[in-house]
Amino acid sequence: MPELPEVESVRRGLVEADLRAPVESIYRSRKRLRYSSSPRALVGARPGALDRRGKYIIWSFHGERGEGSGDGERLGLLLHLGMSGRCGVAAADKPRVPHTHLILTFADGRELRFVDPRRFGGFEVAPLDELYARPPIANLGPEPLDPGFSGELLAARVGASKRAIRDALLDQHAVAGIGNIYALEALFEAGLHPLVEASRLRPSAWERLAEALQQVLRRGIDNGGTTLKDFRNVVGAVGRNQDDLRVYGRAGEPCPTCGRALKGFVSGGRSGVYCPYDQSRRRVR
Ligand SMILES: [Zn+2]
């Protein structure tokens, strides 16, 4: 499932594609997505700034009547990749792949194509201010790569939780953009047991964890994201971060630090992995 680094890689790819021509036409499949709204309002609109919050891309569009007509004309396209969603930019004459659910055709002959075989992703078109002011965006926790992010902030969000720290980190209200891969990698880097109760962690552990989260997320972005199966960037290329994962998906293999066998577990219905030696359950500071 795409997490912050994968979504950020897509956002950067869209920025690089530098789409500026207005939307000429829209195709929407008849298939139900996890959520969607009518994209019709985007016809005639010009693409603008690309933002990201957590695992969401927020693309602003200027309405047909152009600048000077007030904030009401600023539209937003919210994109969520779900489990298997892809956003690609292609020439309009390139054949469509199966499971293409949304296409914006721009006046310069290029297209944005949203492809999602499992249809857990989706999109929404609404006035930009509205998209920011309501869920899911309004409910997201802090951005872990923002300058103000810290262990103190993380502790304030989830420090009272009785849940296992790995599970608490997956809650998008606690911190935005973290999924299983980067949670497990960060806990390994911070030397914290993934099943330790969040409320037991001391301030020094929260600081280490906040730094580890930033480190693994930055590495993920630098590597163009992690591709385990489905993830592709906007030009259809796989990420490289899967080669740099230290523990994720490696239960039973030797720990990259101490060489002892990494151990798998399941909590909250999700699998995980840790090093029993480097991530002692007793370590809370
Ligand atoms: Zn180890």
Tab-separated table of C-alpha atoms and ligand atoms in Angstrom:
chain	number	residue	atom	x	y	z
A	1	MET	CA	0.000	0.000	0.000
A	2	PRO	CA	1.446	3.375	-0.946
A	3	GLU	CA	2.613	5.362	2.079
A	4	LEU	CA	3.968	8.898	2.364
A	5	PRO	CA	7.165	8.361	0.286
A	6	GLU	CA	5.294	6.658	-2.564
A	7	VAL	CA	2.612	9.349	-2.664
A	8	GLU	CA	5.288	12.054	-2.471
A	9	SER	CA	7.082	10.391	-5.416
A	10	VAL	CA	3.870	10.585	-7.424
A	11	ARG	CA	3.359	14.221	-6.419
A	12	ARG	CA	6.905	15.094	-7.510
A	13	GLY	CA	6.371	13.256	-10.785
A	14	LEU	CA	3.259	15.304	-11.465
A	15	VAL	CA	5.165	18.505	-10.660
A	16	GLU	CA	7.886	17.446	-13.113
A	17	ALA	CA	5.314	16.678	-15.805
A	18	ASP	CA	4.477	20.384	-15.575
A	19	LEU	CA	0.906	20.136	-16.786
A	20	ARG	CA	-0.471	23.611	-17.473
A	21	ALA	CA	-2.969	23.272	-20.306
A	22	PRO	CA	-6.653	23.269	-19.342
A	23	VAL	CA	-8.643	20.074	-18.977
A	24	GLU	CA	-10.387	19.407	-22.269
A	25	SER	CA	-12.389	16.309	-21.428
A	26	ILE	CA	-12.865	13.721	-18.742
A	27	TYR	CA	-13.391	9.981	-18.790
A	28	ARG	CA	-14.789	8.184	-15.779
A	29	SER	CA	-15.319	4.410	-15.761
A	30	ARG	CA	-18.628	3.100	-14.478
A	31	LYS	CA	-16.864	1.139	-11.760
A	32	ARG	CA	-17.399	2.031	-8.125
A	33	LEU	CA	-14.323	3.301	-6.314
A	34	ARG	CA	-13.940	3.440	-2.546
A	35	TYR	CA	-15.051	7.024	-2.881
A	36	SER	CA	-15.461	9.447	-5.737
A	37	SER	CA	-17.436	12.490	-6.780
A	38	SER	CA	-18.296	13.921	-10.163
A	39	PRO	CA	-15.142	15.223	-11.857
A	40	ARG	CA	-17.149	17.300	-14.373
A	41	ALA	CA	-16.331	20.630	-12.722
A	42	LEU	CA	-12.718	20.203	-13.867
A	43	VAL	CA	-13.558	20.562	-17.554
A	44	GLY	CA	-12.025	23.830	-18.690
A	45	ALA	CA	-10.009	24.254	-15.475
A	46	ARG	CA	-6.240	24.801	-15.470
A	47	PRO	CA	-3.984	22.696	-13.253
A	48	GLY	CA	-2.086	24.570	-10.530
A	49	ALA	CA	-0.105	23.716	-7.407
A	50	LEU	CA	0.350	20.150	-6.185
A	51	ASP	CA	0.227	19.526	-2.457
A	52	ARG	CA	0.373	16.370	-0.374
A	53	ARG	CA	-1.091	15.628	3.058
A	54	GLY	CA	-0.348	12.185	4.455
A	55	LYS	CA	-1.192	9.669	1.756
A	56	TYR	CA	-3.319	12.139	-0.230
A	57	ILE	CA	-2.434	14.323	-3.187
A	58	ILE	CA	-4.305	17.623	-3.394
A	59	TRP	CA	-4.097	19.216	-6.811
A	60	SER	CA	-5.484	22.710	-7.188
A	61	PHE	CA	-7.220	23.792	-10.398
A	62	HIS	CA	-8.290	27.242	-11.523
A	63	GLY	CA	-11.833	27.352	-12.805
A	64	GLU	CA	-12.780	28.315	-16.335
A	65	ARG	CA	-13.414	31.962	-15.574
A	66	GLY	CA	-9.773	32.315	-14.573
A	67	GLU	CA	-8.061	34.531	-12.036
A	68	GLY	CA	-9.722	37.475	-10.402
A	69	SER	CA	-13.079	35.788	-10.070
A	70	GLY	CA	-12.618	34.989	-6.402
A	71	ASP	CA	-11.746	31.952	-4.302
A	72	GLY	CA	-14.932	30.198	-5.325
A	73	GLU	CA	-13.283	29.262	-8.618
A	74	ARG	CA	-10.426	27.356	-7.019
A	75	LEU	CA	-11.121	23.675	-7.296
A	76	GLY	CA	-9.230	20.794	-5.777
A	77	LEU	CA	-8.718	17.245	-6.997
A	78	LEU	CA	-8.042	14.937	-4.071
A	79	LEU	CA	-6.346	11.692	-5.096
A	80	HIS	CA	-5.859	8.615	-2.938
A	81	LEU	CA	-4.026	5.579	-4.282
A	82	GLY	CA	-5.594	3.117	-1.818
A	83	MET	CA	-3.969	-0.311	-2.077
A	84	SER	CA	-3.110	-0.596	-5.739
A	85	GLY	CA	-3.821	2.810	-7.310
A	86	ARG	CA	-1.510	4.394	-9.856
A	87	CYS	CA	-1.403	7.868	-11.323
A	88	GLY	CA	0.267	8.108	-14.681
A	89	VAL	CA	0.854	10.823	-17.234
A	90	ALA	CA	0.637	9.582	-20.823
A	91	ALA	CA	0.112	10.839	-24.358
A	92	ALA	CA	-3.585	10.699	-25.254
A	93	ASP	CA	-2.942	8.259	-28.125
A	94	LYS	CA	-1.276	5.694	-25.862
A	95	PRO	CA	-3.558	2.674	-25.275
A	96	ARG	CA	-5.378	2.544	-21.949
A	97	VAL	CA	-4.582	-0.289	-19.590
A	98	PRO	CA	-7.406	-2.234	-17.877
A	99	HIS	CA	-8.794	-0.775	-14.629
A	100	THR	CA	-8.402	2.833	-15.767
A	101	HIS	CA	-11.102	4.668	-13.800
A	102	LEU	CA	-10.396	8.359	-14.354
A	103	ILE	CA	-8.732	10.233	-17.200
A	104	LEU	CA	-8.219	13.962	-17.444
A	105	THR	CA	-7.316	14.898	-21.016
A	106	PHE	CA	-5.408	18.167	-21.176
A	107	ALA	CA	-5.429	20.523	-24.162
A	108	ASP	CA	-1.728	19.765	-24.847
A	109	GLY	CA	-2.544	16.149	-25.766
A	110	ARG	CA	-1.443	14.602	-22.498
A	111	GLU	CA	-3.553	12.723	-19.985
A	112	LEU	CA	-3.598	12.022	-16.282
A	113	ARG	CA	-4.725	8.436	-15.826
A	114	PHE	CA	-5.860	6.937	-12.551
A	115	VAL	CA	-5.646	3.149	-12.649
A	116	ASP	CA	-6.755	1.022	-9.698
A	117	PRO	CA	-7.337	-2.745	-10.065
A	118	ARG	CA	-8.499	-3.263	-6.473
A	119	ARG	CA	-10.477	-0.003	-6.316
A	120	PHE	CA	-9.597	0.862	-2.714
A	121	GLY	CA	-8.384	4.242	-3.935
A	122	GLY	CA	-10.439	7.115	-5.170
A	123	PHE	CA	-10.720	10.792	-5.912
A	124	GLU	CA	-12.882	13.742	-5.079
A	125	VAL	CA	-13.425	17.087	-6.796
A	126	ALA	CA	-14.605	20.013	-4.663
A	127	PRO	CA	-13.770	23.642	-3.919
A	128	LEU	CA	-10.180	23.607	-2.672
A	129	ASP	CA	-10.950	25.207	0.708
A	130	GLU	CA	-13.613	22.591	1.349
A	131	LEU	CA	-11.248	19.719	0.663
A	132	TYR	CA	-8.851	21.019	3.310
A	133	ALA	CA	-11.593	21.830	5.802
A	134	ARG	CA	-13.303	18.440	5.940
A	135	PRO	CA	-12.350	14.774	6.396
A	136	PRO	CA	-10.248	12.984	5.432
A	137	ILE	CA	-7.760	15.883	5.218
A	138	ALA	CA	-9.035	17.786	8.270
A	139	ASN	CA	-8.669	14.674	10.453
A	140	LEU	CA	-5.051	13.929	9.606
A	141	GLY	CA	-2.343	14.133	12.241
A	142	PRO	CA	0.846	16.181	11.794
A	143	GLU	CA	3.127	15.749	8.787
A	144	PRO	CA	6.201	13.844	9.958
A	145	LEU	CA	8.536	15.729	7.592
A	146	ASP	CA	7.366	19.191	8.637
A	147	PRO	CA	10.004	21.217	10.518
A	148	GLY	CA	7.818	21.348	13.650
A	149	PHE	CA	7.569	17.567	13.950
A	150	SER	CA	9.193	16.135	17.091
A	151	GLY	CA	9.059	13.349	19.631
A	152	GLU	CA	7.151	15.679	21.907
A	153	LEU	CA	4.499	16.241	19.252
A	154	LEU	CA	4.280	12.509	18.526
A	155	ALA	CA	3.913	11.747	22.247
A	156	ALA	CA	1.176	14.370	22.530
A	157	ARG	CA	-0.770	12.609	19.758
A	158	VAL	CA	-0.362	8.949	20.787
A	159	GLY	CA	1.468	8.944	24.123
A	160	ALA	CA	-1.667	8.060	26.090
A	161	SER	CA	-2.589	5.120	23.869
A	162	LYS	CA	-2.799	1.634	25.355
A	163	ARG	CA	-2.204	0.182	21.899
A	164	ALA	CA	0.998	-1.367	20.652
A	165	ILE	CA	3.220	1.407	19.325
A	166	ARG	CA	3.308	-0.119	15.809
A	167	ASP	CA	-0.506	-0.120	15.668
A	168	ALA	CA	-0.743	3.392	17.104
A	169	LEU	CA	1.595	4.724	14.389
A	170	LEU	CA	-0.708	3.413	11.650
A	171	ASP	CA	-3.520	5.664	12.866
A	172	GLN	CA	-3.624	8.573	10.382
A	173	HIS	CA	-5.109	10.838	13.086
A	174	ALA	CA	-1.950	10.348	15.130
A	175	VAL	CA	0.587	11.063	12.424
A	176	ALA	CA	-0.074	11.397	8.701
A	177	GLY	CA	1.284	9.128	6.003
A	178	ILE	CA	2.748	6.223	7.993
A	179	GLY	CA	1.869	2.660	7.032
A	180	ASN	CA	3.221	-0.735	8.012
A	181	ILE	CA	6.496	-0.612	6.067
A	182	TYR	CA	7.805	2.680	7.409
A	183	ALA	CA	6.428	2.076	10.933
A	184	LEU	CA	8.354	-1.204	11.228
A	185	GLU	CA	11.507	0.249	9.679
A	186	ALA	CA	11.423	3.268	12.024
A	187	LEU	CA	10.849	1.113	15.129
A	188	PHE	CA	13.853	-0.997	14.149
A	189	GLU	CA	16.027	2.117	13.645
A	190	ALA	CA	14.860	3.476	17.011
A	191	GLY	CA	15.499	0.139	18.774
A	192	LEU	CA	11.910	-0.074	20.035
A	193	HIS	CA	9.767	-3.215	20.260
A	194	PRO	CA	6.748	-2.842	17.955
A	195	LEU	CA	4.370	-4.347	20.530
A	196	VAL	CA	5.335	-2.192	23.502
A	197	GLU	CA	2.357	-0.177	24.724
A	198	ALA	CA	2.619	3.408	23.465
A	199	SER	CA	1.835	4.884	26.898
A	200	ARG	CA	4.937	3.217	28.378
A	201	LEU	CA	7.430	5.057	26.158
A	202	ARG	CA	9.521	7.782	27.780
A	203	PRO	CA	10.379	11.151	26.146
A	204	SER	CA	13.816	9.974	24.948
A	205	ALA	CA	12.197	7.036	23.120
A	206	TRP	CA	9.669	9.348	21.434
A	207	GLU	CA	12.500	11.606	20.252
A	208	ARG	CA	14.393	8.650	18.803
A	209	LEU	CA	11.251	7.385	17.123
A	210	ALA	CA	10.414	10.776	15.591
A	211	GLU	CA	13.941	11.033	14.178
A	212	ALA	CA	13.815	7.452	12.891
A	213	LEU	CA	10.491	8.105	11.152
A	214	GLN	CA	11.942	11.124	9.395
A	215	GLN	CA	15.050	9.185	8.424
A	216	VAL	CA	13.206	6.209	6.878
A	217	LEU	CA	10.672	8.455	5.122
A	218	ARG	CA	13.415	10.656	3.613
A	219	ARG	CA	15.298	7.580	2.445
A	220	GLY	CA	12.060	6.254	0.916
A	221	ILE	CA	11.513	9.506	-0.973
A	222	ASP	CA	15.155	9.660	-2.124
A	223	ASN	CA	14.719	6.111	-3.460
A	224	GLY	CA	11.551	7.010	-5.358
A	225	GLY	CA	9.325	4.913	-3.066
A	226	THR	CA	9.008	1.222	-2.232
A	227	THR	CA	7.612	-1.180	-4.831
A	228	LEU	CA	6.576	-4.501	-3.347
A	229	LYS	CA	4.021	-5.272	-6.023
A	230	ASP	CA	1.865	-2.521	-7.457
A	231	PHE	CA	3.502	0.821	-6.858
A	232	ARG	CA	4.679	2.737	-9.932
A	233	ASN	CA	5.567	6.409	-10.315
A	234	VAL	CA	3.899	8.671	-12.887
A	235	VAL	CA	6.133	7.418	-15.711
A	236	GLY	CA	5.407	3.788	-14.806
A	237	ALA	CA	8.762	3.025	-13.148
A	238	VAL	CA	9.169	1.023	-9.929
A	239	GLY	CA	10.735	2.527	-6.781
A	240	ARG	CA	14.099	1.392	-5.392
A	241	ASN	CA	13.460	1.560	-1.643
A	242	GLN	CA	12.554	-2.150	-1.346
A	243	ASP	CA	16.296	-2.839	-1.679
A	244	ASP	CA	17.004	-0.613	1.339
A	245	LEU	CA	14.384	-2.027	3.721
A	246	ARG	CA	16.181	-3.451	6.738
A	247	VAL	CA	13.517	-5.589	8.405
A	248	TYR	CA	10.192	-5.334	6.560
A	249	GLY	CA	9.255	-8.680	4.974
A	250	ARG	CA	12.393	-10.362	6.367
A	251	ALA	CA	11.068	-12.479	9.271
A	252	GLY	CA	13.402	-15.433	9.826
A	253	GLU	CA	16.305	-13.752	8.044
A	254	PRO	CA	19.362	-12.493	9.936
A	255	CYS	CA	19.084	-9.052	11.563
A	256	PRO	CA	21.194	-6.562	9.566
A	257	THR	CA	22.696	-5.289	12.839
A	258	CYS	CA	23.303	-8.331	15.071
A	259	GLY	CA	22.830	-11.300	12.745
A	260	ARG	CA	20.237	-13.052	14.938
A	261	ALA	CA	16.978	-14.187	13.321
A	262	LEU	CA	14.296	-11.522	12.885
A	263	LYS	CA	10.956	-12.499	14.359
A	264	GLY	CA	7.507	-12.090	12.798
A	265	PHE	CA	4.288	-11.260	14.642
A	266	VAL	CA	0.663	-10.349	13.994
A	267	SER	CA	-1.118	-7.555	15.845
A	268	GLY	CA	-4.386	-5.836	15.022
A	269	GLY	CA	-4.711	-8.135	12.037
A	270	ARG	CA	-1.442	-6.909	10.499
A	271	SER	CA	1.850	-8.688	10.296
A	272	GLY	CA	5.118	-7.252	11.469
A	273	VAL	CA	8.751	-8.048	12.131
A	274	TYR	CA	11.418	-7.045	14.652
A	275	CYS	CA	14.761	-8.102	16.107
A	276	PRO	CA	14.204	-9.655	19.573
A	277	TYR	CA	17.726	-8.637	20.564
A	278	ASP	CA	17.951	-5.032	19.281
A	279	GLN	CA	14.309	-4.198	19.999
A	280	SER	CA	13.846	-5.412	23.555
A	281	ARG	CA	10.358	-5.076	24.982
A	282	ARG	CA	11.850	-3.762	28.215
A	283	ARG	CA	13.410	-0.796	26.477
A	284	VAL	CA	11.097	2.198	26.877
A	285	ARG	CA	13.597	5.047	27.035
B	1	ZN	ZN	19.406	-7.514	15.775
